[in-house]
Amino acid sequence: MRNQEKPTIFPPLVLSLMAAPSGLSPEPPQPPTSTEVCQWLKNLPLAPEYRPTLAEFQDPIAYIFKIEKEASQYGICKIIPPVLPSAKKTTLSNLNRSLSARNGDSSAPTFTTRQQQIGFCPRKPRPVQKPVWQSGETYTFQEFETKAKSFEKNYLKKFSKKGGLSPLEIENLYWKATLDKPFAVEYANDMPGSAFSPRKKEGQGGVVGEGMYVGETEWNMRSVSRAQGSLLRFMKEEIPGVTSPMVYIGMIFSWFAWHVEDHDLHSLNYMHMGAGKTWYGVPREAAVAFEEVVRVHGYGGENNPLGEFISFS
């Protein structure tokens, strides 16, 4: 199932139920000249989208329980908050504060990216055995945003289309690029921290009402894992990515590996800003069949490379 996050007034939450070899060119290759979408992408079903009311948005765990039966049939869903997103200025301020705290000094808040391979050379018999992740460069958020926008503009400049390309057309270009000459994009992942403001105290979110921001509700990523009804409330220590959030910063075509969440927990993600993002989900009952397809068609029936692939997730 596919979930496409289109730029909206209210950035969505995505609920999941259930790297680059040396010598890669840093410059994008010539993109395909056609934006005709592959039929299989047209036929891929979209995951459900939910728009909770203010009353439903009061209790994150109760709402997840409410939609879980239907959403689990897709493995993923999209939730549009009925409250306001934080202003970009506030989001960047919180993000930079997290980066500075993570770096442990008073210098400019920076992060290091990883290069990721897009495409492979069909003349090489085992392209998947190459190292996928490789160190990139260090950036401030503004520097990376500038580079990412420049990369995207250069790659898409041949597609001068009124209104720009649709999310589906961008998705289609990605899959075409995976079958072309390799090039590299950059991505920063698994950075402990958040672009949300810290909550004052647990349970002080107040009644959700119009004019509130997502970060002022119980859905704030810094505290939602310990919301009323969550078993994670009983964990004494903080585990980044489980009880506390992590930040991911990407550019066009950057990707993250298929994976199952730690201890088979649900995953809650919030897109603070930027262009749309496409997620793929597999229902729980299809997980074994999906892994078998990857093992047979991606790795020629071998098990070890599959284990290495999963370890990147």
PDB file of C-alpha atoms in Angstrom:
ATOM      1  CA  MET A   1       0.000   0.000   0.000  1.00  0.00           C
ATOM      2  CA  ARG A   2       1.146   3.525  -0.665  1.00  0.00           C
ATOM      3  CA  ASN A   3       0.733   6.675   1.364  1.00  0.00           C
ATOM      4  CA  GLN A   4       1.506   9.978  -0.306  1.00  0.00           C
ATOM      5  CA  GLU A   5       2.052  13.035   1.847  1.00  0.00           C
ATOM      6  CA  LYS A   6       1.136  15.990  -0.320  1.00  0.00           C
ATOM      7  CA  PRO A   7       2.014  19.487   0.913  1.00  0.00           C
ATOM      8  CA  THR A   8      -1.010  20.544   2.950  1.00  0.00           C
ATOM      9  CA  ILE A   9      -1.946  23.296   5.355  1.00  0.00           C
ATOM     10  CA  PHE A  10      -1.873  20.741   8.144  1.00  0.00           C
ATOM     11  CA  PRO A  11       1.215  18.492   8.000  1.00  0.00           C
ATOM     12  CA  PRO A  12       0.155  14.875   8.445  1.00  0.00           C
ATOM     13  CA  LEU A  13       1.067  12.208  10.923  1.00  0.00           C
ATOM     14  CA  VAL A  14       1.843   8.806   9.453  1.00  0.00           C
ATOM     15  CA  LEU A  15       1.086   5.731  11.505  1.00  0.00           C
ATOM     16  CA  SER A  16       2.762   2.460  10.547  1.00  0.00           C
ATOM     17  CA  LEU A  17       0.863  -0.496  11.968  1.00  0.00           C
ATOM     18  CA  MET A  18       2.595  -3.442  12.477  1.00  0.00           C
ATOM     19  CA  ALA A  19      23.721   4.107   1.242  1.00  0.00           C
ATOM     20  CA  ALA A  20      26.174   4.766  -1.417  1.00  0.00           C
ATOM     21  CA  PRO A  21      29.214   2.910  -2.902  1.00  0.00           C
ATOM     22  CA  SER A  22      32.404   4.864  -3.554  1.00  0.00           C
ATOM     23  CA  GLY A  23      32.698   6.394  -6.985  1.00  0.00           C
ATOM     24  CA  LEU A  24      29.045   7.384  -7.299  1.00  0.00           C
ATOM     25  CA  SER A  25      28.475  10.645  -9.072  1.00  0.00           C
ATOM     26  CA  PRO A  26      27.254  13.455  -6.776  1.00  0.00           C
ATOM     27  CA  GLU A  27      25.510  15.005  -9.770  1.00  0.00           C
ATOM     28  CA  PRO A  28      22.134  13.690 -10.945  1.00  0.00           C
ATOM     29  CA  PRO A  29      22.094  11.864 -14.273  1.00  0.00           C
ATOM     30  CA  GLN A  30      19.980  12.961 -17.180  1.00  0.00           C
ATOM     31  CA  PRO A  31      16.410  12.171 -16.096  1.00  0.00           C
ATOM     32  CA  PRO A  32      14.022  10.329 -18.376  1.00  0.00           C
ATOM     33  CA  THR A  33      12.288  12.624 -20.833  1.00  0.00           C
ATOM     34  CA  SER A  34       8.827  11.198 -20.245  1.00  0.00           C
ATOM     35  CA  THR A  35       6.706  11.511 -17.118  1.00  0.00           C
ATOM     36  CA  GLU A  36       4.262   8.804 -18.191  1.00  0.00           C
ATOM     37  CA  VAL A  37       3.404   6.903 -15.027  1.00  0.00           C
ATOM     38  CA  CYS A  38       3.915   3.137 -14.907  1.00  0.00           C
ATOM     39  CA  GLN A  39       0.681   1.185 -14.783  1.00  0.00           C
ATOM     40  CA  TRP A  40       1.638  -0.694 -11.612  1.00  0.00           C
ATOM     41  CA  LEU A  41       2.015   2.609  -9.780  1.00  0.00           C
ATOM     42  CA  LYS A  42      -1.374   3.755 -11.015  1.00  0.00           C
ATOM     43  CA  ASN A  43      -2.898   0.528  -9.720  1.00  0.00           C
ATOM     44  CA  LEU A  44      -1.189   0.578  -6.307  1.00  0.00           C
ATOM     45  CA  PRO A  45      -3.912   1.266  -3.707  1.00  0.00           C
ATOM     46  CA  LEU A  46      -3.643   4.275  -1.443  1.00  0.00           C
ATOM     47  CA  ALA A  47      -3.700   3.820   2.309  1.00  0.00           C
ATOM     48  CA  PRO A  48      -6.610   5.360   4.252  1.00  0.00           C
ATOM     49  CA  GLU A  49      -6.534   8.989   5.333  1.00  0.00           C
ATOM     50  CA  TYR A  50      -8.156  10.068   8.596  1.00  0.00           C
ATOM     51  CA  ARG A  51      -9.283  13.504   9.742  1.00  0.00           C
ATOM     52  CA  PRO A  52     -10.078  13.279  13.467  1.00  0.00           C
ATOM     53  CA  THR A  53     -12.350  15.830  15.088  1.00  0.00           C
ATOM     54  CA  LEU A  54     -11.067  18.006  17.919  1.00  0.00           C
ATOM     55  CA  ALA A  55     -12.786  15.666  20.380  1.00  0.00           C
ATOM     56  CA  GLU A  56     -11.199  12.567  18.814  1.00  0.00           C
ATOM     57  CA  PHE A  57      -7.796  14.253  18.830  1.00  0.00           C
ATOM     58  CA  GLN A  58      -7.805  14.606  22.618  1.00  0.00           C
ATOM     59  CA  ASP A  59      -6.491  11.083  23.252  1.00  0.00           C
ATOM     60  CA  PRO A  60      -3.809   9.684  20.868  1.00  0.00           C
ATOM     61  CA  ILE A  61      -3.913   6.081  22.101  1.00  0.00           C
ATOM     62  CA  ALA A  62      -7.713   5.918  22.085  1.00  0.00           C
ATOM     63  CA  TYR A  63      -7.797   7.273  18.531  1.00  0.00           C
ATOM     64  CA  ILE A  64      -5.186   4.792  17.324  1.00  0.00           C
ATOM     65  CA  PHE A  65      -7.259   1.968  18.825  1.00  0.00           C
ATOM     66  CA  LYS A  66     -10.309   3.360  17.027  1.00  0.00           C
ATOM     67  CA  ILE A  67      -8.732   3.257  13.546  1.00  0.00           C
ATOM     68  CA  GLU A  68      -6.420   0.284  14.105  1.00  0.00           C
ATOM     69  CA  LYS A  69      -8.681  -2.458  12.739  1.00  0.00           C
ATOM     70  CA  GLU A  70      -9.211  -0.735   9.401  1.00  0.00           C
ATOM     71  CA  ALA A  71      -5.718   0.783   9.096  1.00  0.00           C
ATOM     72  CA  SER A  72      -3.977  -2.514   9.882  1.00  0.00           C
ATOM     73  CA  GLN A  73      -5.392  -3.932   6.651  1.00  0.00           C
ATOM     74  CA  TYR A  74      -3.032  -1.541   4.838  1.00  0.00           C
ATOM     75  CA  GLY A  75      -0.089  -1.503   7.239  1.00  0.00           C
ATOM     76  CA  ILE A  76       0.024   2.280   7.167  1.00  0.00           C
ATOM     77  CA  CYS A  77      -2.299   5.282   7.263  1.00  0.00           C
ATOM     78  CA  LYS A  78      -2.281   9.075   7.243  1.00  0.00           C
ATOM     79  CA  ILE A  79      -3.754  11.272   9.975  1.00  0.00           C
ATOM     80  CA  ILE A  80      -4.470  14.962   9.328  1.00  0.00           C
ATOM     81  CA  PRO A  81      -4.472  16.878  12.646  1.00  0.00           C
ATOM     82  CA  PRO A  82      -7.437  19.231  13.207  1.00  0.00           C
ATOM     83  CA  VAL A  83      -5.078  21.794  14.789  1.00  0.00           C
ATOM     84  CA  LEU A  84      -2.413  24.135  13.488  1.00  0.00           C
ATOM     85  CA  PRO A  85       1.163  23.211  12.518  1.00  0.00           C
ATOM     86  CA  SER A  86       3.988  25.152  14.107  1.00  0.00           C
ATOM     87  CA  ALA A  87       5.363  28.091  12.136  1.00  0.00           C
ATOM     88  CA  LYS A  88       8.514  27.294  10.141  1.00  0.00           C
ATOM     89  CA  LYS A  89      10.505  29.736  12.287  1.00  0.00           C
ATOM     90  CA  THR A  90       9.473  27.902  15.472  1.00  0.00           C
ATOM     91  CA  THR A  91      10.140  24.505  13.930  1.00  0.00           C
ATOM     92  CA  LEU A  92      13.630  25.508  12.816  1.00  0.00           C
ATOM     93  CA  SER A  93      14.387  27.026  16.219  1.00  0.00           C
ATOM     94  CA  ASN A  94      13.432  23.775  17.972  1.00  0.00           C
ATOM     95  CA  LEU A  95      15.335  21.694  15.424  1.00  0.00           C
ATOM     96  CA  ASN A  96      18.497  23.784  15.822  1.00  0.00           C
ATOM     97  CA  ARG A  97      18.205  23.556  19.592  1.00  0.00           C
ATOM     98  CA  SER A  98      18.036  19.767  19.309  1.00  0.00           C
ATOM     99  CA  LEU A  99      21.035  19.683  16.989  1.00  0.00           C
ATOM    100  CA  SER A 100      23.088  21.852  19.341  1.00  0.00           C
ATOM    101  CA  ALA A 101      22.201  19.679  22.324  1.00  0.00           C
ATOM    102  CA  ARG A 102      23.100  16.573  20.340  1.00  0.00           C
ATOM    103  CA  ASN A 103      26.470  18.035  19.323  1.00  0.00           C
ATOM    104  CA  GLY A 104      27.219  18.913  22.926  1.00  0.00           C
ATOM    105  CA  ASP A 105      28.688  22.328  22.253  1.00  0.00           C
ATOM    106  CA  SER A 106      27.720  25.917  21.532  1.00  0.00           C
ATOM    107  CA  SER A 107      28.840  25.925  17.896  1.00  0.00           C
ATOM    108  CA  ALA A 108      26.471  26.221  14.959  1.00  0.00           C
ATOM    109  CA  PRO A 109      23.865  23.412  15.005  1.00  0.00           C
ATOM    110  CA  THR A 110      24.929  20.938  12.350  1.00  0.00           C
ATOM    111  CA  PHE A 111      24.275  17.357  11.280  1.00  0.00           C
ATOM    112  CA  THR A 112      26.061  14.841   9.084  1.00  0.00           C
ATOM    113  CA  THR A 113      24.327  13.183   6.166  1.00  0.00           C
ATOM    114  CA  ARG A 114      24.734   9.777   4.571  1.00  0.00           C
ATOM    115  CA  GLN A 115      25.003   9.266   0.852  1.00  0.00           C
ATOM    116  CA  GLN A 116      22.516   6.884  -0.691  1.00  0.00           C
ATOM    117  CA  GLN A 117      22.632   5.057  -3.982  1.00  0.00           C
ATOM    118  CA  ILE A 118      19.866   5.509  -6.520  1.00  0.00           C
ATOM    119  CA  GLY A 119      20.027   3.101  -9.458  1.00  0.00           C
ATOM    120  CA  PHE A 120      22.416   0.282 -10.238  1.00  0.00           C
ATOM    121  CA  CYS A 121      24.426  -0.975 -13.169  1.00  0.00           C
ATOM    122  CA  PRO A 122      22.729  -4.078 -14.636  1.00  0.00           C
ATOM    123  CA  ARG A 123      26.141  -5.300 -15.873  1.00  0.00           C
ATOM    124  CA  LYS A 124      27.197  -5.937 -12.254  1.00  0.00           C
ATOM    125  CA  PRO A 125      25.771  -9.317 -11.123  1.00  0.00           C
ATOM    126  CA  ARG A 126      25.269  -8.497  -7.412  1.00  0.00           C
ATOM    127  CA  PRO A 127      24.701  -4.754  -7.002  1.00  0.00           C
ATOM    128  CA  VAL A 128      22.893  -5.231  -3.672  1.00  0.00           C
ATOM    129  CA  GLN A 129      26.089  -6.479  -2.012  1.00  0.00           C
ATOM    130  CA  LYS A 130      27.735  -3.070  -2.322  1.00  0.00           C
ATOM    131  CA  PRO A 131      27.738  -0.846   0.764  1.00  0.00           C
ATOM    132  CA  VAL A 132      24.579   1.218   0.715  1.00  0.00           C
ATOM    133  CA  TRP A 133      25.391   3.786   3.397  1.00  0.00           C
ATOM    134  CA  GLN A 134      28.425   6.039   3.229  1.00  0.00           C
ATOM    135  CA  SER A 135      29.366   9.213   5.073  1.00  0.00           C
ATOM    136  CA  GLY A 136      28.214  12.402   3.436  1.00  0.00           C
ATOM    137  CA  GLU A 137      28.925  15.966   4.552  1.00  0.00           C
ATOM    138  CA  THR A 138      28.142  18.204   7.509  1.00  0.00           C
ATOM    139  CA  TYR A 139      25.524  20.936   7.139  1.00  0.00           C
ATOM    140  CA  THR A 140      23.417  23.436   8.975  1.00  0.00           C
ATOM    141  CA  PHE A 141      19.742  22.989   8.150  1.00  0.00           C
ATOM    142  CA  GLN A 142      19.775  26.072   5.907  1.00  0.00           C
ATOM    143  CA  GLU A 143      22.812  24.794   3.989  1.00  0.00           C
ATOM    144  CA  PHE A 144      21.233  21.407   3.402  1.00  0.00           C
ATOM    145  CA  GLU A 145      17.916  22.949   2.366  1.00  0.00           C
ATOM    146  CA  THR A 146      19.731  25.084  -0.218  1.00  0.00           C
ATOM    147  CA  LYS A 147      21.599  22.081  -1.614  1.00  0.00           C
ATOM    148  CA  ALA A 148      18.496  19.883  -1.677  1.00  0.00           C
ATOM    149  CA  LYS A 149      16.442  22.495  -3.531  1.00  0.00           C
ATOM    150  CA  SER A 150      19.244  23.035  -6.049  1.00  0.00           C
ATOM    151  CA  PHE A 151      19.557  19.293  -6.669  1.00  0.00           C
ATOM    152  CA  GLU A 152      15.805  18.944  -7.177  1.00  0.00           C
ATOM    153  CA  LYS A 153      15.640  21.945  -9.511  1.00  0.00           C
ATOM    154  CA  ASN A 154      18.487  20.604 -11.670  1.00  0.00           C
ATOM    155  CA  TYR A 155      16.979  17.128 -11.854  1.00  0.00           C
ATOM    156  CA  LEU A 156      13.471  18.286 -12.732  1.00  0.00           C
ATOM    157  CA  LYS A 157      14.352  21.208 -15.008  1.00  0.00           C
ATOM    158  CA  LYS A 158      13.473  19.210 -18.144  1.00  0.00           C
ATOM    159  CA  PHE A 159       9.924  18.854 -16.920  1.00  0.00           C
ATOM    160  CA  SER A 160       8.648  22.394 -17.320  1.00  0.00           C
ATOM    161  CA  LYS A 161       5.023  21.619 -16.708  1.00  0.00           C
ATOM    162  CA  LYS A 162       2.350  24.092 -15.686  1.00  0.00           C
ATOM    163  CA  GLY A 163       1.549  23.490 -12.042  1.00  0.00           C
ATOM    164  CA  GLY A 164       4.618  21.289 -11.590  1.00  0.00           C
ATOM    165  CA  LEU A 165       4.775  17.516 -11.366  1.00  0.00           C
ATOM    166  CA  SER A 166       2.260  15.586  -9.311  1.00  0.00           C
ATOM    167  CA  PRO A 167       3.413  13.410  -6.371  1.00  0.00           C
ATOM    168  CA  LEU A 168       2.676  10.338  -8.499  1.00  0.00           C
ATOM    169  CA  GLU A 169       4.860  11.634 -11.340  1.00  0.00           C
ATOM    170  CA  ILE A 170       7.726  12.319  -8.911  1.00  0.00           C
ATOM    171  CA  GLU A 171       7.302   8.806  -7.500  1.00  0.00           C
ATOM    172  CA  ASN A 172       7.416   7.407 -11.019  1.00  0.00           C
ATOM    173  CA  LEU A 173      10.677   9.247 -11.752  1.00  0.00           C
ATOM    174  CA  TYR A 174      12.204   7.696  -8.642  1.00  0.00           C
ATOM    175  CA  TRP A 175      11.458   4.149  -9.780  1.00  0.00           C
ATOM    176  CA  LYS A 176      12.776   4.895 -13.259  1.00  0.00           C
ATOM    177  CA  ALA A 177      15.980   6.245 -11.702  1.00  0.00           C
ATOM    178  CA  THR A 178      16.466   3.002  -9.750  1.00  0.00           C
ATOM    179  CA  LEU A 179      16.975   1.195 -13.071  1.00  0.00           C
ATOM    180  CA  ASP A 180      19.426   3.730 -14.463  1.00  0.00           C
ATOM    181  CA  LYS A 181      23.072   4.676 -13.937  1.00  0.00           C
ATOM    182  CA  PRO A 182      23.854   5.069 -10.202  1.00  0.00           C
ATOM    183  CA  PHE A 183      24.049   8.470  -8.591  1.00  0.00           C
ATOM    184  CA  ALA A 184      23.948   9.675  -5.004  1.00  0.00           C
ATOM    185  CA  VAL A 185      21.531  11.645  -2.846  1.00  0.00           C
ATOM    186  CA  GLU A 186      21.931  12.597   0.807  1.00  0.00           C
ATOM    187  CA  TYR A 187      19.878  11.824   3.879  1.00  0.00           C
ATOM    188  CA  ALA A 188      20.223  12.382   7.632  1.00  0.00           C
ATOM    189  CA  ASN A 189      18.515   9.759   9.786  1.00  0.00           C
ATOM    190  CA  ASP A 190      18.139   8.553  13.366  1.00  0.00           C
ATOM    191  CA  MET A 191      19.098  11.852  14.995  1.00  0.00           C
ATOM    192  CA  PRO A 192      17.783  11.951  18.588  1.00  0.00           C
ATOM    193  CA  GLY A 193      15.784  15.121  19.136  1.00  0.00           C
ATOM    194  CA  SER A 194      12.699  16.852  17.854  1.00  0.00           C
ATOM    195  CA  ALA A 195      11.440  19.929  16.054  1.00  0.00           C
ATOM    196  CA  PHE A 196       8.637  20.132  18.637  1.00  0.00           C
ATOM    197  CA  SER A 197       8.957  22.311  21.726  1.00  0.00           C
ATOM    198  CA  PRO A 198       9.408  20.346  24.972  1.00  0.00           C
ATOM    199  CA  ARG A 199       6.189  19.778  26.886  1.00  0.00           C
ATOM    200  CA  LYS A 200       6.107  21.377  30.344  1.00  0.00           C
ATOM    201  CA  LYS A 201       4.798  18.363  32.204  1.00  0.00           C
ATOM    202  CA  GLU A 202       3.028  15.147  31.333  1.00  0.00           C
ATOM    203  CA  GLY A 203      -0.715  15.611  31.115  1.00  0.00           C
ATOM    204  CA  GLN A 204      -0.598  19.406  30.780  1.00  0.00           C
ATOM    205  CA  GLY A 205      -1.682  19.456  27.177  1.00  0.00           C
ATOM    206  CA  GLY A 206      -5.064  20.847  28.050  1.00  0.00           C
ATOM    207  CA  VAL A 207      -8.257  20.403  26.076  1.00  0.00           C
ATOM    208  CA  VAL A 208      -7.625  20.408  22.332  1.00  0.00           C
ATOM    209  CA  GLY A 209      -9.310  23.376  20.726  1.00  0.00           C
ATOM    210  CA  GLU A 210      -9.230  25.535  17.615  1.00  0.00           C
ATOM    211  CA  GLY A 211      -6.178  27.726  17.355  1.00  0.00           C
ATOM    212  CA  MET A 212      -3.939  25.239  19.160  1.00  0.00           C
ATOM    213  CA  TYR A 213      -0.722  23.886  17.661  1.00  0.00           C
ATOM    214  CA  VAL A 214       0.087  20.187  17.332  1.00  0.00           C
ATOM    215  CA  GLY A 215       2.981  20.600  19.748  1.00  0.00           C
ATOM    216  CA  GLU A 216       0.576  21.832  22.428  1.00  0.00           C
ATOM    217  CA  THR A 217      -1.437  18.619  22.299  1.00  0.00           C
ATOM    218  CA  GLU A 218      -0.782  15.094  23.526  1.00  0.00           C
ATOM    219  CA  TRP A 219       0.406  14.250  19.983  1.00  0.00           C
ATOM    220  CA  ASN A 220       3.658  16.158  20.579  1.00  0.00           C
ATOM    221  CA  MET A 221       6.328  13.639  19.536  1.00  0.00           C
ATOM    222  CA  ARG A 222       8.354  14.373  22.653  1.00  0.00           C
ATOM    223  CA  SER A 223       5.634  12.945  24.880  1.00  0.00           C
ATOM    224  CA  VAL A 224       3.116  10.924  22.858  1.00  0.00           C
ATOM    225  CA  SER A 225       4.875   7.623  23.621  1.00  0.00           C
ATOM    226  CA  ARG A 226       3.973   8.094  27.284  1.00  0.00           C
ATOM    227  CA  ALA A 227       0.420   9.266  26.687  1.00  0.00           C
ATOM    228  CA  GLN A 228      -2.404   7.814  28.780  1.00  0.00           C
ATOM    229  CA  GLY A 229      -2.994   4.189  27.740  1.00  0.00           C
ATOM    230  CA  SER A 230       0.509   3.596  26.356  1.00  0.00           C
ATOM    231  CA  LEU A 231       2.543   0.738  27.859  1.00  0.00           C
ATOM    232  CA  LEU A 232       5.682   2.775  27.208  1.00  0.00           C
ATOM    233  CA  ARG A 233       4.658   4.948  30.173  1.00  0.00           C
ATOM    234  CA  PHE A 234       6.150   2.258  32.393  1.00  0.00           C
ATOM    235  CA  MET A 235       9.613   2.369  30.859  1.00  0.00           C
ATOM    236  CA  LYS A 236      12.019   4.181  33.175  1.00  0.00           C
ATOM    237  CA  GLU A 237      14.782   4.862  30.671  1.00  0.00           C
ATOM    238  CA  GLU A 238      14.540   6.856  27.458  1.00  0.00           C
ATOM    239  CA  ILE A 239      15.186   4.930  24.238  1.00  0.00           C
ATOM    240  CA  PRO A 240      15.569   7.178  21.156  1.00  0.00           C
ATOM    241  CA  GLY A 241      13.104   6.139  18.497  1.00  0.00           C
ATOM    242  CA  VAL A 242      10.930   4.281  20.991  1.00  0.00           C
ATOM    243  CA  THR A 243      10.115   6.476  23.992  1.00  0.00           C
ATOM    244  CA  SER A 244      11.659   9.665  22.588  1.00  0.00           C
ATOM    245  CA  PRO A 245      11.640  10.973  18.998  1.00  0.00           C
ATOM    246  CA  MET A 246      14.306  11.086  16.324  1.00  0.00           C
ATOM    247  CA  VAL A 247      14.670  13.517  13.426  1.00  0.00           C
ATOM    248  CA  TYR A 248      15.051  12.640   9.737  1.00  0.00           C
ATOM    249  CA  ILE A 249      16.042  15.164   7.062  1.00  0.00           C
ATOM    250  CA  GLY A 250      15.973  14.231   3.384  1.00  0.00           C
ATOM    251  CA  MET A 251      15.975  15.475  -0.179  1.00  0.00           C
ATOM    252  CA  ILE A 252      14.267  14.323  -3.351  1.00  0.00           C
ATOM    253  CA  PHE A 253      14.679  10.547  -3.878  1.00  0.00           C
ATOM    254  CA  SER A 254      16.235   9.970  -0.432  1.00  0.00           C
ATOM    255  CA  TRP A 255      14.917   6.729   1.042  1.00  0.00           C
ATOM    256  CA  PHE A 256      14.820   4.494   4.080  1.00  0.00           C
ATOM    257  CA  ALA A 257      14.882   0.702   4.098  1.00  0.00           C
ATOM    258  CA  TRP A 258      11.860  -1.543   4.529  1.00  0.00           C
ATOM    259  CA  HIS A 259      11.742  -2.573   8.177  1.00  0.00           C
ATOM    260  CA  VAL A 260       9.613  -3.777  11.062  1.00  0.00           C
ATOM    261  CA  GLU A 261       9.589  -1.480  14.095  1.00  0.00           C
ATOM    262  CA  ASP A 262      11.377  -2.438  17.314  1.00  0.00           C
ATOM    263  CA  HIS A 263       9.395  -5.080  19.230  1.00  0.00           C
ATOM    264  CA  ASP A 264       6.692  -4.873  16.524  1.00  0.00           C
ATOM    265  CA  LEU A 265       5.487  -1.542  17.927  1.00  0.00           C
ATOM    266  CA  HIS A 266       3.462   0.909  15.894  1.00  0.00           C
ATOM    267  CA  SER A 267       5.380   3.838  14.409  1.00  0.00           C
ATOM    268  CA  LEU A 268       4.165   7.455  14.494  1.00  0.00           C
ATOM    269  CA  ASN A 269       5.813  10.027  12.228  1.00  0.00           C
ATOM    270  CA  TYR A 270       5.172  13.736  11.745  1.00  0.00           C
ATOM    271  CA  MET A 271       6.220  15.717   8.667  1.00  0.00           C
ATOM    272  CA  HIS A 272       7.111  19.208   9.863  1.00  0.00           C
ATOM    273  CA  MET A 273       7.828  20.872   6.516  1.00  0.00           C
ATOM    274  CA  GLY A 274       8.993  20.395   2.962  1.00  0.00           C
ATOM    275  CA  ALA A 275       7.677  18.695  -0.144  1.00  0.00           C
ATOM    276  CA  GLY A 276       5.478  15.634  -0.117  1.00  0.00           C
ATOM    277  CA  LYS A 277       6.802  12.259   0.957  1.00  0.00           C
ATOM    278  CA  THR A 278       5.712   8.801  -0.182  1.00  0.00           C
ATOM    279  CA  TRP A 279       5.567   5.850   2.199  1.00  0.00           C
ATOM    280  CA  TYR A 280       4.962   2.183   1.390  1.00  0.00           C
ATOM    281  CA  GLY A 281       3.303  -0.178   3.834  1.00  0.00           C
ATOM    282  CA  VAL A 282       2.675  -3.921   3.977  1.00  0.00           C
ATOM    283  CA  PRO A 283      -0.194  -5.396   6.042  1.00  0.00           C
ATOM    284  CA  ARG A 284       0.903  -7.682   8.858  1.00  0.00           C
ATOM    285  CA  GLU A 285      -0.612 -10.783   7.248  1.00  0.00           C
ATOM    286  CA  ALA A 286       1.421 -10.128   4.072  1.00  0.00           C
ATOM    287  CA  ALA A 287       4.787  -9.641   5.842  1.00  0.00           C
ATOM    288  CA  VAL A 288       6.091 -13.197   5.315  1.00  0.00           C
ATOM    289  CA  ALA A 289       5.079 -13.210   1.647  1.00  0.00           C
ATOM    290  CA  PHE A 290       6.728  -9.818   1.152  1.00  0.00           C
ATOM    291  CA  GLU A 291      10.010 -10.988   2.705  1.00  0.00           C
ATOM    292  CA  GLU A 292       9.946 -14.045   0.466  1.00  0.00           C
ATOM    293  CA  VAL A 293       9.569 -11.862  -2.635  1.00  0.00           C
ATOM    294  CA  VAL A 294      12.567  -9.774  -1.518  1.00  0.00           C
ATOM    295  CA  ARG A 295      14.625 -12.909  -0.791  1.00  0.00           C
ATOM    296  CA  VAL A 296      13.864 -14.588  -4.119  1.00  0.00           C
ATOM    297  CA  HIS A 297      13.740 -11.659  -6.518  1.00  0.00           C
ATOM    298  CA  GLY A 298      16.081  -9.253  -4.736  1.00  0.00           C
ATOM    299  CA  TYR A 299      18.735 -11.644  -3.505  1.00  0.00           C
ATOM    300  CA  GLY A 300      18.478 -14.682  -5.727  1.00  0.00           C
ATOM    301  CA  GLY A 301      17.160 -16.900  -2.940  1.00  0.00           C
ATOM    302  CA  GLU A 302      20.033 -16.278  -0.532  1.00  0.00           C
ATOM    303  CA  ASN A 303      19.317 -15.546   3.123  1.00  0.00           C
ATOM    304  CA  ASN A 304      22.456 -13.767   4.339  1.00  0.00           C
ATOM    305  CA  PRO A 305      22.126 -10.642   2.156  1.00  0.00           C
ATOM    306  CA  LEU A 306      18.512 -10.343   3.327  1.00  0.00           C
ATOM    307  CA  GLY A 307      19.719 -10.305   6.924  1.00  0.00           C
ATOM    308  CA  GLU A 308      22.206  -7.568   6.042  1.00  0.00           C
ATOM    309  CA  PHE A 309      19.467  -5.601   4.311  1.00  0.00           C
ATOM    310  CA  ILE A 310      17.162  -5.817   7.319  1.00  0.00           C
ATOM    311  CA  SER A 311      19.968  -4.663   9.607  1.00  0.00           C
ATOM    312  CA  PHE A 312      19.994  -1.307   7.840  1.00  0.00           C
ATOM    313  CA  SER A 313      16.371  -0.637   8.764  1.00  0.00           C
TER     314      SER A 313
END
